[in-house]
Short mmCIF file of N, CA and C in Angstrom, two decimals:
data_model
loop_
_atom_site.label_atom_id
_atom_site.label_comp_id
_atom_site.label_asym_id
_atom_site.label_seq_id
_atom_site.Cartn_x
_atom_site.Cartn_y
_atom_site.Cartn_z
N MET A 1 -84.87 33.12 43.09
CA MET A 1 -85.40 32.01 43.55
C MET A 1 -85.78 30.93 42.34
N SER A 2 -85.44 29.82 42.42
CA SER A 2 -85.40 28.41 41.78
C SER A 2 -86.08 27.94 42.65
N LEU A 3 -87.39 27.15 42.31
CA LEU A 3 -88.18 26.22 42.66
C LEU A 3 -88.06 24.83 41.83
N SER A 4 -88.62 23.59 42.33
CA SER A 4 -88.68 22.23 41.09
C SER A 4 -90.46 22.20 41.73
N LYS A 5 -90.83 21.61 40.61
CA LYS A 5 -92.22 20.71 40.65
C LYS A 5 -91.86 19.61 39.43
N TYR A 6 -92.32 18.31 39.66
CA TYR A 6 -92.46 17.23 39.48
C TYR A 6 -93.99 16.21 39.46
N PHE A 7 -93.86 15.86 38.32
CA PHE A 7 -94.69 14.66 37.77
C PHE A 7 -94.44 13.72 38.60
N THR A 8 -95.32 13.48 38.96
CA THR A 8 -95.25 12.38 40.18
C THR A 8 -95.38 10.63 38.96
N LYS A 9 -94.43 10.20 39.68
CA LYS A 9 -94.67 8.15 38.87
C LYS A 9 -96.05 7.81 39.19
N ASN A 10 -96.71 7.42 38.44
CA ASN A 10 -97.97 6.86 38.51
C ASN A 10 -99.44 7.75 38.47
N ARG A 11 -99.12 9.05 38.56
CA ARG A 11 -99.97 9.77 39.04
C ARG A 11 -99.74 10.90 37.90
N ASN A 12 -101.17 11.50 37.35
CA ASN A 12 -101.01 12.35 36.29
C ASN A 12 -102.21 13.56 37.16
N HIS A 13 -100.46 14.15 38.18
CA HIS A 13 -100.72 15.36 38.21
C HIS A 13 -98.76 16.14 38.98
N PHE A 14 -99.36 17.59 38.72
CA PHE A 14 -98.07 18.09 39.41
C PHE A 14 -98.28 18.44 41.07
N HIS A 15 -97.26 18.18 40.93
CA HIS A 15 -96.40 18.75 42.97
C HIS A 15 -95.53 19.25 43.12
N PRO A 16 -95.79 20.24 44.07
CA PRO A 16 -96.99 20.65 44.09
C PRO A 16 -98.17 21.00 43.71
N HIS A 17 -98.89 21.27 43.83
CA HIS A 17 -100.60 21.59 43.36
C HIS A 17 -100.16 23.73 42.73
N ILE A 18 -99.67 24.36 43.91
CA ILE A 18 -99.38 25.45 43.88
C ILE A 18 -97.98 25.89 44.60
N VAL A 19 -97.42 26.62 43.76
CA VAL A 19 -96.54 27.75 44.11
C VAL A 19 -96.46 28.79 44.19
N HIS A 20 -95.54 29.71 45.30
CA HIS A 20 -95.71 30.95 45.82
C HIS A 20 -94.55 31.09 45.33
N VAL A 21 -93.80 32.54 44.72
CA VAL A 21 -92.96 32.91 44.27
C VAL A 21 -92.51 34.42 44.37
N LYS A 22 -91.66 35.40 44.55
CA LYS A 22 -91.66 36.12 44.55
C LYS A 22 -91.35 36.98 42.89
N LYS A 23 -91.82 38.41 43.24
CA LYS A 23 -91.33 38.28 41.06
C LYS A 23 -90.32 38.51 40.93
N GLY A 24 -89.96 37.97 39.79
CA GLY A 24 -88.52 37.31 39.19
C GLY A 24 -88.62 36.05 39.50
N GLY A 25 -88.83 35.27 40.29
CA GLY A 25 -89.10 34.08 40.73
C GLY A 25 -88.90 33.16 39.39
N THR A 26 -88.12 31.86 39.69
CA THR A 26 -88.56 31.06 38.66
C THR A 26 -88.77 29.45 38.77
N VAL A 27 -89.30 28.82 38.31
CA VAL A 27 -89.61 27.70 38.49
C VAL A 27 -89.82 26.42 37.56
N THR A 28 -88.22 25.65 37.91
CA THR A 28 -88.68 24.54 36.51
C THR A 28 -89.26 23.09 37.35
N TRP A 29 -90.21 23.11 36.22
CA TRP A 29 -90.72 21.93 36.31
C TRP A 29 -89.72 20.67 35.80
N LYS A 30 -90.36 19.18 36.16
CA LYS A 30 -89.01 18.08 36.06
C LYS A 30 -89.84 17.36 35.82
N ASP A 31 -89.99 16.09 34.30
CA ASP A 31 -91.07 15.36 34.35
C ASP A 31 -90.16 13.86 34.60
N GLU A 32 -90.70 13.07 35.73
CA GLU A 32 -90.67 12.04 36.35
C GLU A 32 -90.37 11.05 35.50
N SER A 33 -91.52 10.91 34.74
CA SER A 33 -92.05 9.64 34.22
C SER A 33 -93.30 10.30 33.24
N GLY A 34 -93.43 9.35 32.30
CA GLY A 34 -94.15 9.91 30.76
C GLY A 34 -93.64 10.46 30.04
N ARG A 35 -95.47 11.08 29.16
CA ARG A 35 -94.97 12.24 28.40
C ARG A 35 -95.75 13.57 28.90
N HIS A 36 -95.64 15.06 29.36
CA HIS A 36 -95.78 15.38 29.77
C HIS A 36 -95.63 16.82 29.21
N ALA A 37 -96.32 18.44 29.20
CA ALA A 37 -95.89 18.80 29.61
C ALA A 37 -96.78 20.04 30.41
N VAL A 38 -95.72 21.58 30.22
CA VAL A 38 -96.67 22.54 31.45
C VAL A 38 -96.82 23.66 30.37
N VAL A 39 -98.06 23.91 29.99
CA VAL A 39 -98.77 24.83 29.05
C VAL A 39 -99.57 26.14 29.95
N ALA A 40 -98.99 27.79 29.60
CA ALA A 40 -100.13 28.07 30.31
C ALA A 40 -101.64 28.35 29.06
N TYR A 41 -102.48 28.62 30.97
CA TYR A 41 -103.72 29.07 29.66
C TYR A 41 -103.89 30.32 29.88
N HIS A 42 -103.80 29.93 27.82
CA HIS A 42 -103.49 31.56 27.82
C HIS A 42 -104.18 31.34 25.98
N PRO A 43 -105.46 31.89 25.62
CA PRO A 43 -105.67 31.82 23.87
C PRO A 43 -104.87 31.40 23.20
N SER A 44 -103.58 31.95 23.35
CA SER A 44 -102.13 31.29 21.80
C SER A 44 -102.46 30.26 21.94
N ASN A 45 -101.97 29.80 23.10
CA ASN A 45 -101.19 28.32 23.13
C ASN A 45 -103.41 27.44 23.88
N HIS A 46 -103.48 26.75 22.02
CA HIS A 46 -104.91 26.26 21.92
C HIS A 46 -106.20 26.45 22.22
N GLY A 47 -105.82 27.64 22.03
CA GLY A 47 -107.46 28.76 22.20
C GLY A 47 -108.10 28.41 23.62
N LYS A 48 -107.17 28.12 24.52
CA LYS A 48 -107.66 28.11 26.38
C LYS A 48 -107.93 29.16 26.19
N PRO A 49 -109.07 29.41 27.38
CA PRO A 49 -109.74 30.61 27.51
C PRO A 49 -108.15 31.28 28.96
N ASN A 50 -107.96 32.81 29.34
CA ASN A 50 -106.86 33.59 29.10
C ASN A 50 -106.86 32.90 31.40
N ARG A 51 -105.89 32.91 31.59
CA ARG A 51 -106.09 32.09 33.45
C ARG A 51 -104.61 32.91 33.78
N ILE A 52 -104.33 33.49 33.05
CA ILE A 52 -102.72 34.12 33.38
C ILE A 52 -103.09 35.91 33.53
N PRO A 53 -102.10 36.38 34.36
CA PRO A 53 -102.08 38.55 33.95
C PRO A 53 -101.84 38.69 32.58
N LYS A 54 -102.74 40.06 32.39
CA LYS A 54 -102.99 40.24 31.55
C LYS A 54 -101.36 41.25 30.47
N ARG A 55 -100.61 41.51 31.12
CA ARG A 55 -98.95 41.90 30.18
C ARG A 55 -97.97 40.87 30.99
N ALA A 56 -98.29 39.25 31.25
CA ALA A 56 -97.19 38.04 31.38
C ALA A 56 -97.26 37.57 30.09
N LYS A 57 -96.15 37.12 29.76
CA LYS A 57 -96.21 36.47 28.53
C LYS A 57 -96.38 34.54 28.83
N PRO A 58 -98.08 33.86 27.90
CA PRO A 58 -98.35 33.19 28.21
C PRO A 58 -96.92 31.42 27.20
N TRP A 59 -96.62 30.76 28.06
CA TRP A 59 -95.53 29.75 27.88
C TRP A 59 -96.17 28.29 27.79
N ASP A 60 -95.29 27.54 26.66
CA ASP A 60 -95.49 25.96 26.08
C ASP A 60 -94.48 26.02 26.25
N SER A 61 -94.08 24.47 27.57
CA SER A 61 -93.21 23.58 26.99
C SER A 61 -92.54 22.71 26.10
N GLY A 62 -93.59 22.19 25.12
CA GLY A 62 -93.56 21.16 24.76
C GLY A 62 -93.76 20.09 25.43
N ALA A 63 -93.25 18.96 25.09
CA ALA A 63 -93.19 17.31 25.55
C ALA A 63 -92.11 17.21 25.83
N LEU A 64 -92.27 17.06 27.45
CA LEU A 64 -90.70 17.09 28.72
C LEU A 64 -90.35 15.59 29.07
N THR A 65 -90.62 14.86 27.93
CA THR A 65 -90.24 12.90 28.12
C THR A 65 -89.10 12.93 28.89
N GLY A 66 -89.15 12.99 29.84
CA GLY A 66 -87.56 13.19 30.64
C GLY A 66 -87.28 14.23 31.07
N GLY A 67 -87.39 15.66 30.10
CA GLY A 67 -86.57 16.56 30.86
C GLY A 67 -87.37 17.63 31.96
N GLU A 68 -86.40 18.72 31.35
CA GLU A 68 -86.80 19.84 32.62
C GLU A 68 -87.95 21.07 31.75
N PHE A 69 -88.37 22.07 32.23
CA PHE A 69 -88.43 23.47 31.63
C PHE A 69 -88.97 23.70 32.75
N SER A 70 -88.05 25.50 32.49
CA SER A 70 -88.27 26.72 33.52
C SER A 70 -88.90 27.72 33.01
N HIS A 71 -89.17 28.62 33.71
CA HIS A 71 -90.03 29.71 33.38
C HIS A 71 -89.79 30.93 34.13
N THR A 72 -89.78 31.71 34.14
CA THR A 72 -89.18 32.98 35.55
C THR A 72 -90.65 33.95 35.43
N PHE A 73 -91.14 34.36 36.45
CA PHE A 73 -92.45 34.95 36.33
C PHE A 73 -92.21 36.36 36.42
N ASP A 74 -91.84 37.33 35.83
CA ASP A 74 -91.92 38.39 36.17
C ASP A 74 -92.90 39.64 36.21
N VAL A 75 -94.53 39.12 36.50
CA VAL A 75 -95.08 39.91 36.44
C VAL A 75 -96.27 39.18 38.03
N GLU A 76 -96.26 40.43 38.82
CA GLU A 76 -97.10 39.92 39.71
C GLU A 76 -98.83 39.19 39.28
N GLY A 77 -98.94 37.94 40.11
CA GLY A 77 -100.56 37.59 38.95
C GLY A 77 -100.23 36.09 39.70
N VAL A 78 -101.82 35.40 39.52
CA VAL A 78 -101.91 34.46 39.41
C VAL A 78 -101.93 33.79 38.44
N TYR A 79 -101.05 32.37 38.05
CA TYR A 79 -100.96 31.78 36.77
C TYR A 79 -101.68 30.42 36.74
N ASP A 80 -102.44 30.35 35.81
CA ASP A 80 -102.42 28.57 36.30
C ASP A 80 -102.33 27.82 34.92
N TYR A 81 -102.02 26.47 34.61
CA TYR A 81 -101.34 25.54 33.52
C TYR A 81 -101.69 24.25 33.36
N TYR A 82 -101.36 23.95 32.93
CA TYR A 82 -101.57 22.60 32.03
C TYR A 82 -100.84 22.01 31.70
N CYS A 83 -100.94 20.41 31.61
CA CYS A 83 -100.47 19.53 30.51
C CYS A 83 -101.50 18.84 29.53
N PRO A 84 -101.48 19.38 28.71
CA PRO A 84 -102.38 19.24 27.17
C PRO A 84 -103.44 17.76 27.62
N PRO A 85 -102.52 16.47 27.36
CA PRO A 85 -103.14 15.43 27.11
C PRO A 85 -103.60 14.43 28.45
N HIS A 86 -103.14 15.39 29.86
CA HIS A 86 -103.88 15.07 30.44
C HIS A 86 -104.77 16.52 31.78
N GLU A 87 -105.05 17.25 30.57
CA GLU A 87 -105.89 17.96 31.32
C GLU A 87 -106.91 17.43 31.76
N PRO A 88 -107.67 16.39 30.62
CA PRO A 88 -109.26 15.80 30.97
C PRO A 88 -109.06 15.49 32.55
N MET A 89 -108.16 14.50 32.65
CA MET A 89 -107.91 14.13 34.39
C MET A 89 -107.13 14.98 35.13
N GLY A 90 -107.71 16.72 35.25
CA GLY A 90 -107.61 17.28 36.19
C GLY A 90 -105.75 17.77 36.40
N MET A 91 -104.89 17.48 35.63
CA MET A 91 -103.54 18.16 35.46
C MET A 91 -102.98 19.35 35.00
N ILE A 92 -103.67 19.69 36.57
CA ILE A 92 -103.48 21.25 36.89
C ILE A 92 -102.19 21.59 37.46
N GLY A 93 -102.04 22.86 37.86
CA GLY A 93 -101.22 23.78 38.71
C GLY A 93 -101.20 25.09 38.65
N SER A 94 -100.69 25.76 39.81
CA SER A 94 -101.38 27.01 40.19
C SER A 94 -100.02 27.52 40.19
N VAL A 95 -99.53 28.84 39.77
CA VAL A 95 -98.14 29.89 40.18
C VAL A 95 -98.94 30.96 40.83
N VAL A 96 -98.47 31.26 42.09
CA VAL A 96 -98.71 32.91 42.80
C VAL A 96 -97.54 33.17 42.63
N VAL A 97 -97.56 34.69 42.52
CA VAL A 97 -96.25 35.63 41.85
C VAL A 97 -96.43 36.79 42.72
N GLY A 98 -95.72 37.38 44.20
CA GLY A 98 -95.86 38.23 44.71
C GLY A 98 -97.31 37.88 45.84
N ASN A 99 -98.02 39.30 46.33
CA ASN A 99 -99.54 39.08 46.42
C ASN A 99 -100.15 39.91 45.69
N PRO A 100 -100.66 39.34 44.67
CA PRO A 100 -101.44 40.02 43.80
C PRO A 100 -103.02 40.31 44.74
N ASP A 101 -103.51 41.20 44.08
CA ASP A 101 -104.93 41.70 44.33
C ASP A 101 -105.59 40.67 43.81
N VAL A 102 -106.49 40.17 44.62
CA VAL A 102 -107.56 38.39 44.44
C VAL A 102 -108.62 39.03 43.49
N SER A 103 -108.77 40.39 43.28
CA SER A 103 -110.07 40.60 42.91
C SER A 103 -110.08 41.21 41.27
N ASN A 104 -108.56 41.32 41.15
CA ASN A 104 -108.34 41.22 39.39
C ASN A 104 -107.44 40.19 38.78
N GLN A 105 -107.60 39.39 39.31
CA GLN A 105 -106.64 37.95 38.52
C GLN A 105 -107.53 37.08 37.77
N PRO A 106 -107.59 36.98 36.58
CA PRO A 106 -107.58 36.01 35.63
C PRO A 106 -107.53 34.62 35.90
N GLY A 107 -106.57 34.59 36.59
CA GLY A 107 -106.48 32.90 37.56
C GLY A 107 -107.56 32.62 38.57
N LEU A 108 -107.99 33.56 39.12
CA LEU A 108 -108.88 32.96 40.31
C LEU A 108 -110.47 33.32 39.33
N GLN A 109 -110.59 33.59 38.46
CA GLN A 109 -112.47 33.83 37.83
C GLN A 109 -112.59 32.44 38.10
N PRO A 110 -114.18 32.37 38.25
CA PRO A 110 -115.17 30.44 37.33
C PRO A 110 -113.98 30.53 36.25
N PRO A 111 -113.81 28.90 36.50
CA PRO A 111 -113.46 28.70 35.59
C PRO A 111 -114.27 28.57 34.08
N SER A 112 -113.86 28.31 32.84
CA SER A 112 -115.06 28.26 32.10
C SER A 112 -114.94 27.18 31.75
N ARG A 113 -116.93 27.21 31.30
CA ARG A 113 -117.31 25.81 30.99
C ARG A 113 -116.96 24.89 29.51
N SER A 114 -116.11 25.80 28.81
CA SER A 114 -115.51 25.34 27.78
C SER A 114 -114.19 24.08 28.30
N LEU A 115 -113.87 24.39 29.72
CA LEU A 115 -113.03 23.04 29.92
C LEU A 115 -113.65 21.60 30.22
N PRO A 116 -113.36 21.05 30.09
CA PRO A 116 -113.14 19.56 30.81
C PRO A 116 -113.51 19.77 32.36
N SER A 117 -114.47 18.90 33.07
CA SER A 117 -115.00 19.01 33.84
C SER A 117 -114.46 18.50 34.92
N ARG A 118 -113.62 17.82 34.99
CA ARG A 118 -112.83 18.14 36.26
C ARG A 118 -111.70 18.72 35.85
N ALA A 119 -111.09 19.41 34.81
CA ALA A 119 -109.85 20.80 34.81
C ALA A 119 -111.04 21.78 35.60
N GLN A 120 -112.72 21.79 34.99
CA GLN A 120 -113.43 23.04 36.09
C GLN A 120 -112.97 22.51 37.57
N THR A 121 -112.94 21.69 37.93
CA THR A 121 -112.81 20.86 39.77
C THR A 121 -111.96 21.54 39.90
N LYS A 122 -110.78 21.27 39.43
CA LYS A 122 -109.55 20.80 39.51
C LYS A 122 -109.64 22.98 39.99
N LEU A 123 -109.68 23.14 38.79
CA LEU A 123 -109.44 25.04 39.06
C LEU A 123 -110.02 25.96 40.00
N ALA A 124 -111.52 24.71 40.45
CA ALA A 124 -112.38 26.38 41.49
C ALA A 124 -111.55 25.49 42.69
N ASP A 125 -111.15 24.71 43.14
CA ASP A 125 -110.36 23.83 44.40
C ASP A 125 -109.04 25.15 44.39
N LEU A 126 -108.66 25.21 43.27
CA LEU A 126 -106.91 26.23 43.93
C LEU A 126 -107.13 27.29 43.56
N ASN A 127 -108.27 27.63 43.38
CA ASN A 127 -108.66 29.16 43.86
C ASN A 127 -108.86 29.77 45.01
N GLU A 128 -109.48 28.18 45.50
CA GLU A 128 -110.05 28.65 46.77
C GLU A 128 -108.66 28.27 47.45
N GLN A 129 -107.84 27.91 46.81
CA GLN A 129 -107.18 27.73 48.10
C GLN A 129 -106.23 28.34 48.18
N THR A 130 -105.90 29.45 46.97
CA THR A 130 -104.80 30.74 46.65
C THR A 130 -105.42 31.53 47.43
N ARG A 131 -106.55 31.97 47.22
CA ARG A 131 -107.40 32.98 47.90
C ARG A 131 -107.57 32.77 49.36
N THR A 132 -107.32 31.36 49.98
CA THR A 132 -106.83 31.30 51.50
C THR A 132 -105.83 31.96 51.56
N ALA A 133 -104.50 31.07 50.95
CA ALA A 133 -103.14 31.36 51.33
C ALA A 133 -102.73 32.94 51.25
N LEU A 134 -103.57 33.61 50.34
CA LEU A 134 -103.41 34.82 50.18
C LEU A 134 -103.90 36.12 51.06
N LYS A 135 -105.08 35.77 51.73
CA LYS A 135 -105.62 36.09 52.54
C LYS A 135 -105.03 35.81 54.33
N SER A 136 -104.84 34.79 54.32
CA SER A 136 -104.12 34.50 55.34
C SER A 136 -102.71 34.59 55.88
N THR A 137 -101.61 35.11 54.71
CA THR A 137 -100.21 36.11 54.45
C THR A 137 -100.24 37.19 54.62
N GLY A 138 -101.47 37.91 54.78
CA GLY A 138 -101.69 39.52 54.56
C GLY A 138 -102.02 40.04 53.08
N GLY A 139 -101.54 38.91 52.34
CA GLY A 139 -101.57 39.97 50.91
C GLY A 139 -103.37 40.65 50.68
N PRO A 140 -102.59 41.46 49.79
CA PRO A 140 -104.10 42.20 49.13
C PRO A 140 -105.22 41.44 49.34
N ARG A 141 -106.81 40.76 49.51
CA ARG A 141 -107.82 41.01 49.47
C ARG A 141 -108.65 41.28 48.40
#
């Protein structure tokens, strides 16, 4: 399964903010304007806190100026990612793979205080939306 995500013109955010794929699904991000990147929250990426499943491999698209980046998700769970230059503005998104147990997901933990305040607010909002969606679809609680 392949989905596209876009950076919208004149707005520094991912659209949609949350995408749900089956295990083994691929997400493709397409940069429509500006200079953006798609980077997993993981200590190997700029020393960020881990917000992806423990067995998952982190990714860093590098600058996508007008380009595309795809990543295949082989481990069930919640993955949070960001655009490094626009993280302070809350340019963050989530990928939910399968129907993970919400009680044991690094991507659903409270945001680290080490992150910019707008990133913390955005992550808290994404956490709430993800938990609600997983509970309403009958996924693990």
